[in-house]
Amino acid sequence: MDITEVPVSKDVESKKKKNKRPNKKSEDKVEDSGVEVKEETMDAAVALPPTFSLSEIKNKQRRHVMFMKLKQEKRKLKMQMKKKRKKEQKALGDKAPPKQVPKTIENQRVYDETTVDAEDEEVAFDEATDEFSAYFNGLTNPKVLITTSDRPRGRTVKFCRQLATVIPDAHVYYRRGLALKKIIPQCVARNFTYLLVINEDRRMPNGLVLCHLPEGPTAHFKVSSVRLRKEMKRRGKEPTEHFPEVILNNFSTRLGHSIGRMFAALFPQKPHFVGRQVATFHNQRDFVFFRFHRYIFKNEKKVGIQELGPRFTLKLRSLQTGTFDSKFGEYEWVLKRHEMDACRRKFQL
């Protein structure tokens, strides 16, 4: 079999030679600055943040991987700085600078002009002449009537019964279709100091009306996150009949001060410390969290706490002067969400 040679054009040969020719300048640069190239690549890998934005990466998986890498590197740098500060604090001892306080919504709160000062004469005068002065002067004892909306369901009824075990001298009565305007005179005639109404929606408690008798005021709350005793893990035994201690936390404005006094007047002034029971109303970002605990002293420094339940969260909707009157009542304060909740760092209570 004969093999014939195919002639190759000069242009093709010149192209092959051009491709085979190494670039002398590039080789010299690599030889001279090989270490520098490695250092630059290492610096680029550690650099934070990247020179480009992650939103420019169109591939979703690659963008996620890059984001997780940046997150891990930031976390490493944060831990290194933390260890460095600890070493400096140990080395300096008493001369160490104070610890940095983290920024939160609470400590960045916008100052409110109505913040209560304990030494303010005007506040002291209001406390001596308001509707709760008779209770705080020891002239009246709290007596509470608890009722519900019409035709309550099982969960709302259980919630009312458990509230009656928390509040001393509380009595649960069914509504039976009576209007609140007719119930209030009957409560005043029987020496009740409070009327507490639990409203429900879709078989769940969702509202609470607290009316102080006989002259008011009346507060309307939204109820959420209700948990009964059976729904709580590691709950204690049923609460005893001892009068609980009351803790009111973080009610700093004039409005919050009056709401706090309203909650305090639900319970007797002289608690039974033998029962070791505590009812807590904790205000945080205008949400009032209620908890009921039993405590025990293990030693001089340690205290054991056991939650008894129920637990729920309140959000104030309105405060009305006088007793309940939905048509002609005068409102002292009404929640306007779009105006009052515009700034996250401004609170009403």
PDB file of C-alpha atoms in Angstrom, residues 84-272:
ATOM      1  CA  LYS A  84      -7.742  38.631  72.426  1.00  0.00           C
ATOM      2  CA  ARG A  85      -9.958  40.819  74.645  1.00  0.00           C
ATOM      3  CA  LYS A  86     -10.092  38.125  77.331  1.00  0.00           C
ATOM      4  CA  LYS A  87      -6.296  37.877  77.387  1.00  0.00           C
ATOM      5  CA  GLU A  88      -6.000  41.657  77.666  1.00  0.00           C
ATOM      6  CA  GLN A  89      -8.518  41.744  80.524  1.00  0.00           C
ATOM      7  CA  LYS A  90      -6.625  39.028  82.407  1.00  0.00           C
ATOM      8  CA  ALA A  91      -3.326  40.801  81.845  1.00  0.00           C
ATOM      9  CA  LEU A  92      -4.601  44.222  82.927  1.00  0.00           C
ATOM     10  CA  GLY A  93      -6.699  42.961  85.845  1.00  0.00           C
ATOM     11  CA  ASP A  94      -8.465  45.837  87.617  1.00  0.00           C
ATOM     12  CA  LYS A  95      -7.158  48.341  85.080  1.00  0.00           C
ATOM     13  CA  ALA A  96      -8.966  46.600  82.224  1.00  0.00           C
ATOM     14  CA  PRO A  97     -11.535  48.695  80.291  1.00  0.00           C
ATOM     15  CA  PRO A  98     -15.231  48.000  81.022  1.00  0.00           C
ATOM     16  CA  LYS A  99     -17.045  45.351  79.001  1.00  0.00           C
ATOM     17  CA  GLN A 100     -18.839  46.509  75.886  1.00  0.00           C
ATOM     18  CA  VAL A 101     -22.641  46.558  76.244  1.00  0.00           C
ATOM     19  CA  PRO A 102     -24.394  45.034  73.203  1.00  0.00           C
ATOM     20  CA  LYS A 103     -26.898  47.233  71.417  1.00  0.00           C
ATOM     21  CA  THR A 104     -30.510  46.120  71.852  1.00  0.00           C
ATOM     22  CA  ILE A 105     -33.876  47.706  71.127  1.00  0.00           C
ATOM     23  CA  GLU A 106     -34.428  48.120  74.872  1.00  0.00           C
ATOM     24  CA  ASN A 107     -31.230  50.057  75.674  1.00  0.00           C
ATOM     25  CA  GLN A 108     -31.580  52.087  72.458  1.00  0.00           C
ATOM     26  CA  ARG A 109     -35.095  53.128  73.461  1.00  0.00           C
ATOM     27  CA  VAL A 110     -36.264  56.615  72.501  1.00  0.00           C
ATOM     28  CA  TYR A 111     -36.676  58.778  75.599  1.00  0.00           C
ATOM     29  CA  ASP A 112     -40.299  59.351  76.594  1.00  0.00           C
ATOM     30  CA  GLU A 113     -41.306  62.591  78.309  1.00  0.00           C
ATOM     31  CA  THR A 114     -43.854  60.743  80.450  1.00  0.00           C
ATOM     32  CA  THR A 115     -41.223  58.556  82.144  1.00  0.00           C
ATOM     33  CA  VAL A 116     -42.042  58.308  85.850  1.00  0.00           C
ATOM     34  CA  ASP A 117     -39.576  59.658  88.406  1.00  0.00           C
ATOM     35  CA  ALA A 118     -39.901  58.227  91.918  1.00  0.00           C
ATOM     36  CA  GLU A 119     -39.282  61.644  93.509  1.00  0.00           C
ATOM     37  CA  ASP A 120     -41.769  63.537  91.328  1.00  0.00           C
ATOM     38  CA  GLU A 121     -44.346  65.386  93.447  1.00  0.00           C
ATOM     39  CA  GLU A 122     -46.973  65.337  90.706  1.00  0.00           C
ATOM     40  CA  VAL A 123     -46.774  61.532  90.440  1.00  0.00           C
ATOM     41  CA  ALA A 124     -47.024  61.193  94.217  1.00  0.00           C
ATOM     42  CA  PHE A 125     -50.114  63.439  94.258  1.00  0.00           C
ATOM     43  CA  ASP A 126     -51.765  61.403  91.475  1.00  0.00           C
ATOM     44  CA  GLU A 127     -51.091  58.163  93.352  1.00  0.00           C
ATOM     45  CA  ALA A 128     -52.678  59.565  96.499  1.00  0.00           C
ATOM     46  CA  THR A 129     -55.868  60.646  94.688  1.00  0.00           C
ATOM     47  CA  ASP A 130     -56.422  58.057  91.938  1.00  0.00           C
ATOM     48  CA  GLU A 131     -58.947  55.190  91.878  1.00  0.00           C
ATOM     49  CA  PHE A 132     -56.485  52.716  93.458  1.00  0.00           C
ATOM     50  CA  SER A 133     -55.560  54.883  96.469  1.00  0.00           C
ATOM     51  CA  ALA A 134     -58.135  53.141  98.709  1.00  0.00           C
ATOM     52  CA  TYR A 135     -56.493  49.771  97.997  1.00  0.00           C
ATOM     53  CA  PHE A 136     -52.925  50.992  98.567  1.00  0.00           C
ATOM     54  CA  ASN A 137     -53.993  52.740 101.794  1.00  0.00           C
ATOM     55  CA  GLY A 138     -55.403  49.433 103.073  1.00  0.00           C
ATOM     56  CA  LEU A 139     -59.057  50.526 103.087  1.00  0.00           C
ATOM     57  CA  THR A 140     -60.334  47.849 100.659  1.00  0.00           C
ATOM     58  CA  ASN A 141     -59.505  44.220  99.935  1.00  0.00           C
ATOM     59  CA  PRO A 142     -59.550  42.903  96.340  1.00  0.00           C
ATOM     60  CA  LYS A 143     -62.493  40.753  95.266  1.00  0.00           C
ATOM     61  CA  VAL A 144     -62.612  39.688  91.619  1.00  0.00           C
ATOM     62  CA  LEU A 145     -65.445  38.398  89.434  1.00  0.00           C
ATOM     63  CA  ILE A 146     -64.296  36.419  86.390  1.00  0.00           C
ATOM     64  CA  THR A 147     -66.684  35.829  83.502  1.00  0.00           C
ATOM     65  CA  THR A 148     -66.524  35.113  79.773  1.00  0.00           C
ATOM     66  CA  SER A 149     -68.190  36.055  76.522  1.00  0.00           C
ATOM     67  CA  ASP A 150     -71.469  34.370  75.581  1.00  0.00           C
ATOM     68  CA  ARG A 151     -71.370  30.583  75.096  1.00  0.00           C
ATOM     69  CA  PRO A 152     -67.701  29.948  75.966  1.00  0.00           C
ATOM     70  CA  ARG A 153     -65.909  26.810  74.842  1.00  0.00           C
ATOM     71  CA  GLY A 154     -64.001  24.358  77.003  1.00  0.00           C
ATOM     72  CA  ARG A 155     -60.556  25.952  76.662  1.00  0.00           C
ATOM     73  CA  THR A 156     -61.808  29.400  77.692  1.00  0.00           C
ATOM     74  CA  VAL A 157     -63.665  27.940  80.697  1.00  0.00           C
ATOM     75  CA  LYS A 158     -60.519  26.067  81.826  1.00  0.00           C
ATOM     76  CA  PHE A 159     -58.481  29.255  81.445  1.00  0.00           C
ATOM     77  CA  CYS A 160     -60.940  31.152  83.690  1.00  0.00           C
ATOM     78  CA  ARG A 161     -60.845  28.440  86.337  1.00  0.00           C
ATOM     79  CA  GLN A 162     -57.047  28.420  86.390  1.00  0.00           C
ATOM     80  CA  LEU A 163     -56.989  32.231  86.674  1.00  0.00           C
ATOM     81  CA  ALA A 164     -59.276  31.902  89.712  1.00  0.00           C
ATOM     82  CA  THR A 165     -56.657  29.690  91.410  1.00  0.00           C
ATOM     83  CA  VAL A 166     -53.971  32.326  90.766  1.00  0.00           C
ATOM     84  CA  ILE A 167     -55.925  35.399  91.962  1.00  0.00           C
ATOM     85  CA  PRO A 168     -57.089  35.141  95.591  1.00  0.00           C
ATOM     86  CA  ASP A 169     -60.784  35.680  96.331  1.00  0.00           C
ATOM     87  CA  ALA A 170     -61.737  35.307  92.648  1.00  0.00           C
ATOM     88  CA  HIS A 171     -65.116  33.895  91.645  1.00  0.00           C
ATOM     89  CA  VAL A 172     -66.055  32.484  88.223  1.00  0.00           C
ATOM     90  CA  TYR A 173     -69.620  33.106  86.942  1.00  0.00           C
ATOM     91  CA  TYR A 174     -71.169  32.259  83.594  1.00  0.00           C
ATOM     92  CA  ARG A 175     -72.309  35.218  81.496  1.00  0.00           C
ATOM     93  CA  ARG A 176     -75.804  33.895  80.582  1.00  0.00           C
ATOM     94  CA  GLY A 177     -76.309  36.542  77.914  1.00  0.00           C
ATOM     95  CA  LEU A 178     -76.226  39.527  80.276  1.00  0.00           C
ATOM     96  CA  ALA A 179     -74.776  42.844  79.078  1.00  0.00           C
ATOM     97  CA  LEU A 180     -71.758  44.205  80.965  1.00  0.00           C
ATOM     98  CA  LYS A 181     -73.675  47.378  81.854  1.00  0.00           C
ATOM     99  CA  LYS A 182     -76.139  45.216  83.799  1.00  0.00           C
ATOM    100  CA  ILE A 183     -73.408  43.097  85.409  1.00  0.00           C
ATOM    101  CA  ILE A 184     -71.390  46.063  86.737  1.00  0.00           C
ATOM    102  CA  PRO A 185     -74.109  47.388  89.147  1.00  0.00           C
ATOM    103  CA  GLN A 186     -74.605  43.871  90.503  1.00  0.00           C
ATOM    104  CA  CYS A 187     -70.854  43.546  91.112  1.00  0.00           C
ATOM    105  CA  VAL A 188     -70.738  46.899  92.929  1.00  0.00           C
ATOM    106  CA  ALA A 189     -73.699  45.850  95.124  1.00  0.00           C
ATOM    107  CA  ARG A 190     -71.824  42.649  96.114  1.00  0.00           C
ATOM    108  CA  ASN A 191     -68.579  44.531  96.955  1.00  0.00           C
ATOM    109  CA  PHE A 192     -66.528  43.282  93.999  1.00  0.00           C
ATOM    110  CA  THR A 193     -63.518  45.465  93.230  1.00  0.00           C
ATOM    111  CA  TYR A 194     -62.787  44.019  89.749  1.00  0.00           C
ATOM    112  CA  LEU A 195     -64.672  42.627  86.791  1.00  0.00           C
ATOM    113  CA  LEU A 196     -62.512  40.470  84.513  1.00  0.00           C
ATOM    114  CA  VAL A 197     -64.018  39.354  81.184  1.00  0.00           C
ATOM    115  CA  ILE A 198     -62.328  36.785  78.917  1.00  0.00           C
ATOM    116  CA  ASN A 199     -63.346  36.991  75.241  1.00  0.00           C
ATOM    117  CA  GLU A 200     -62.740  34.240  72.722  1.00  0.00           C
ATOM    118  CA  ASP A 201     -62.508  33.783  68.971  1.00  0.00           C
ATOM    119  CA  ARG A 202     -62.455  30.404  67.209  1.00  0.00           C
ATOM    120  CA  ARG A 203     -62.560  28.638  70.584  1.00  0.00           C
ATOM    121  CA  MET A 204     -59.369  30.407  71.739  1.00  0.00           C
ATOM    122  CA  PRO A 205     -59.082  33.200  74.353  1.00  0.00           C
ATOM    123  CA  ASN A 206     -58.106  36.351  72.464  1.00  0.00           C
ATOM    124  CA  GLY A 207     -59.197  39.330  74.613  1.00  0.00           C
ATOM    125  CA  LEU A 208     -59.354  40.490  78.224  1.00  0.00           C
ATOM    126  CA  VAL A 209     -61.387  43.376  79.666  1.00  0.00           C
ATOM    127  CA  LEU A 210     -60.255  44.484  83.132  1.00  0.00           C
ATOM    128  CA  CYS A 211     -62.668  46.895  84.825  1.00  0.00           C
ATOM    129  CA  HIS A 212     -61.875  48.387  88.224  1.00  0.00           C
ATOM    130  CA  LEU A 213     -64.960  48.979  90.372  1.00  0.00           C
ATOM    131  CA  PRO A 214     -66.778  51.133  91.281  1.00  0.00           C
ATOM    132  CA  GLU A 215     -65.222  54.126  89.433  1.00  0.00           C
ATOM    133  CA  GLY A 216     -62.965  52.546  86.816  1.00  0.00           C
ATOM    134  CA  PRO A 217     -60.692  52.710  84.847  1.00  0.00           C
ATOM    135  CA  THR A 218     -61.252  49.967  82.256  1.00  0.00           C
ATOM    136  CA  ALA A 219     -58.433  48.409  80.236  1.00  0.00           C
ATOM    137  CA  HIS A 220     -58.830  46.276  77.116  1.00  0.00           C
ATOM    138  CA  PHE A 221     -56.022  43.825  76.286  1.00  0.00           C
ATOM    139  CA  LYS A 222     -55.299  41.462  73.442  1.00  0.00           C
ATOM    140  CA  VAL A 223     -54.495  37.949  74.760  1.00  0.00           C
ATOM    141  CA  SER A 224     -52.060  35.640  72.968  1.00  0.00           C
ATOM    142  CA  SER A 225     -49.771  32.644  73.626  1.00  0.00           C
ATOM    143  CA  VAL A 226     -52.125  31.088  76.182  1.00  0.00           C
ATOM    144  CA  ARG A 227     -50.804  27.863  77.685  1.00  0.00           C
ATOM    145  CA  LEU A 228     -52.786  25.939  80.262  1.00  0.00           C
ATOM    146  CA  ARG A 229     -51.227  23.796  82.973  1.00  0.00           C
ATOM    147  CA  LYS A 230     -51.611  20.496  81.130  1.00  0.00           C
ATOM    148  CA  GLU A 231     -49.801  21.917  78.094  1.00  0.00           C
ATOM    149  CA  MET A 232     -46.714  22.895  80.105  1.00  0.00           C
ATOM    150  CA  LYS A 233     -43.700  20.651  80.605  1.00  0.00           C
ATOM    151  CA  ARG A 234     -42.155  20.186  84.057  1.00  0.00           C
ATOM    152  CA  ARG A 235     -44.972  22.016  85.739  1.00  0.00           C
ATOM    153  CA  GLY A 236     -45.376  21.979  89.500  1.00  0.00           C
ATOM    154  CA  LYS A 237     -48.294  20.859  91.609  1.00  0.00           C
ATOM    155  CA  GLU A 238     -51.516  22.828  91.852  1.00  0.00           C
ATOM    156  CA  PRO A 239     -51.085  26.262  93.514  1.00  0.00           C
ATOM    157  CA  THR A 240     -52.097  26.577  97.141  1.00  0.00           C
ATOM    158  CA  GLU A 241     -54.489  29.117  98.653  1.00  0.00           C
ATOM    159  CA  HIS A 242     -51.638  31.296  99.971  1.00  0.00           C
ATOM    160  CA  PHE A 243     -51.552  34.903  98.786  1.00  0.00           C
ATOM    161  CA  PRO A 244     -48.780  35.219  96.155  1.00  0.00           C
ATOM    162  CA  GLU A 245     -46.091  37.851  95.910  1.00  0.00           C
ATOM    163  CA  VAL A 246     -46.402  40.222  92.937  1.00  0.00           C
ATOM    164  CA  ILE A 247     -43.527  41.410  90.712  1.00  0.00           C
ATOM    165  CA  LEU A 248     -44.146  44.329  88.333  1.00  0.00           C
ATOM    166  CA  ASN A 249     -41.232  44.788  85.982  1.00  0.00           C
ATOM    167  CA  ASN A 250     -40.392  47.611  83.567  1.00  0.00           C
ATOM    168  CA  PHE A 251     -43.554  49.767  83.767  1.00  0.00           C
ATOM    169  CA  SER A 252     -41.738  53.087  83.420  1.00  0.00           C
ATOM    170  CA  THR A 253     -44.089  55.635  81.753  1.00  0.00           C
ATOM    171  CA  ARG A 254     -47.173  57.309  83.253  1.00  0.00           C
ATOM    172  CA  LEU A 255     -49.415  54.975  81.267  1.00  0.00           C
ATOM    173  CA  GLY A 256     -47.359  51.948  82.270  1.00  0.00           C
ATOM    174  CA  HIS A 257     -47.378  53.107  85.886  1.00  0.00           C
ATOM    175  CA  SER A 258     -51.188  53.202  85.976  1.00  0.00           C
ATOM    176  CA  ILE A 259     -51.416  49.772  84.275  1.00  0.00           C
ATOM    177  CA  GLY A 260     -48.951  48.364  86.811  1.00  0.00           C
ATOM    178  CA  ARG A 261     -51.030  49.716  89.709  1.00  0.00           C
ATOM    179  CA  MET A 262     -54.078  48.149  88.090  1.00  0.00           C
ATOM    180  CA  PHE A 263     -52.400  44.718  88.081  1.00  0.00           C
ATOM    181  CA  ALA A 264     -51.128  45.164  91.649  1.00  0.00           C
ATOM    182  CA  ALA A 265     -54.642  45.907  92.958  1.00  0.00           C
ATOM    183  CA  LEU A 266     -55.782  42.426  91.842  1.00  0.00           C
ATOM    184  CA  PHE A 267     -53.798  40.778  94.651  1.00  0.00           C
ATOM    185  CA  PRO A 268     -53.820  41.341  98.429  1.00  0.00           C
ATOM    186  CA  GLN A 269     -51.116  43.652  99.745  1.00  0.00           C
ATOM    187  CA  LYS A 270     -49.756  41.262 102.376  1.00  0.00           C
ATOM    188  CA  PRO A 271     -48.522  38.067 100.683  1.00  0.00           C
ATOM    189  CA  HIS A 272     -48.063  34.752 102.485  1.00  0.00           C
TER     190      HIS A 272
END
